[in-house]
């Protein structure tokens, strides 16, 4: 089994084509084992060269609202008064830890998405 590390974009593209050809390989077969190894190499290459960045907190909230058909009223129990929800959505007020925890628990928004950029927010509430 001749398998080499993926070091360049050309190596990556070649490996992706090979993976495509092995997609129907049976688990436990030589081809299936090769597929597992190649996928692991591709995942490592992608992790280093195409890191996935979490959306900013407001985009994460808006995405979940759209996805679940939520309204500003649905966020009031977690964030606070309606005007506070609008301030958060307009990026005029940063999320508090209590809001982050509530949004994560109530709407399953990844905490990592809610924390990102929040500490670097320029408009800190008084």
C-alpha positions in Angstrom: 0.0 0.0 0.0 1.8 3.1 -1.3 0.5 6.0 0.7 2.3 9.3 1.1 1.5 12.4 3.2 -0.5 15.2 1.6 1.9 18.2 1.3 0.6 20.2 -1.5 -2.7 21.3 -3.1 -1.9 18.9 -6.0 -1.4 16.0 -3.6 -4.7 17.0 -2.0 -6.6 17.0 -5.3 -5.0 13.7 -6.4 -6.0 12.1 -3.0 -9.6 13.4 -3.3 -9.9 11.8 -6.7 -8.7 8.5 -5.4 -11.1 8.7 -2.4 -13.9 9.3 -4.9 -13.0 6.1 -6.7 -12.9 4.2 -3.4 -16.3 5.3 -2.0 -18.0 2.0 -2.7 -15.2 0.0 -1.1 -16.3 -2.5 1.5 -15.3 -2.0 5.1 -12.5 -4.3 6.1 -11.3 -4.9 2.5 -7.9 -3.6 1.3 -9.7 -0.9 -0.6 -11.8 0.0 2.5 -8.6 0.2 4.6 -7.0 2.4 2.0 -10.1 4.7 2.0 -9.9 5.0 5.8 -6.3 6.0 5.7 -6.7 8.5 2.8 -9.7 10.1 4.5 -7.7 10.5 7.7 -4.8 12.2 5.7 -7.3 14.5 3.9 -8.9 15.5 7.2 -5.5 16.4 8.7 -4.6 18.4 5.6 -8.0 20.2 5.6 -7.7 21.0 9.3 -4.4 22.7 8.7 -5.1 24.4 5.4 -8.9 25.1 5.5 -9.7 25.8 9.1 -13.4 26.3 9.7 -14.1 29.5 11.5 -17.1 29.8 13.7 -19.6 32.6 12.7 -19.7 35.7 14.8 -22.3 35.6 17.6 -24.9 37.7 15.9 -24.7 35.7 12.7 -25.0 32.5 14.7 -28.2 33.8 16.5 -29.7 35.0 13.2 -28.9 31.7 11.5 -30.7 29.8 14.3 -33.6 32.2 14.2 -34.0 31.6 10.5 -33.5 27.9 10.8 -36.1 27.4 13.6 -38.5 30.2 12.6 -37.8 32.2 15.8 -38.8 35.8 16.4 -37.4 38.5 18.6 -40.1 37.6 21.1 -38.7 34.0 21.3 -35.3 35.5 22.4 -36.7 37.7 25.1 -36.8 35.0 27.9 -33.1 34.4 27.2 -31.7 37.8 26.4 -34.0 40.2 28.2 -36.4 43.0 27.1 -37.2 43.4 23.4 -35.0 46.5 23.0 -32.1 44.5 24.4 -32.6 41.8 21.8 -32.6 44.4 19.1 -29.4 45.9 20.5 -27.7 42.5 20.5 -28.8 41.8 16.9 -27.6 45.3 15.8 -24.2 44.6 17.5 -24.7 47.6 19.8 -24.4 45.5 22.9 -22.2 42.5 23.6 -23.7 39.2 24.9 -23.3 38.5 28.6 -22.3 35.1 30.0 -25.9 34.6 31.1 -27.1 35.3 27.6 -24.5 33.0 26.0 -25.5 30.1 28.4 -29.2 30.7 27.8 -28.9 30.8 24.0 -26.8 27.7 24.0 -29.2 25.8 26.3 -32.5 27.0 24.8 -31.6 27.0 21.1 -28.6 24.7 20.9 -26.4 27.4 19.4 -22.8 26.3 19.8 -21.2 28.1 22.7 -18.0 28.6 20.6 -20.0 30.6 18.1 -21.5 32.8 20.8 -18.1 33.4 22.5 -16.1 34.3 19.4 -15.5 38.0 18.9 -17.6 38.7 22.0 -14.5 39.4 24.1 -13.1 41.6 21.4 -16.3 43.6 21.0 -15.7 47.3 20.8 -19.0 48.5 22.3 -18.9 47.3 25.9 -22.1 48.0 27.8 -21.9 50.3 30.7 
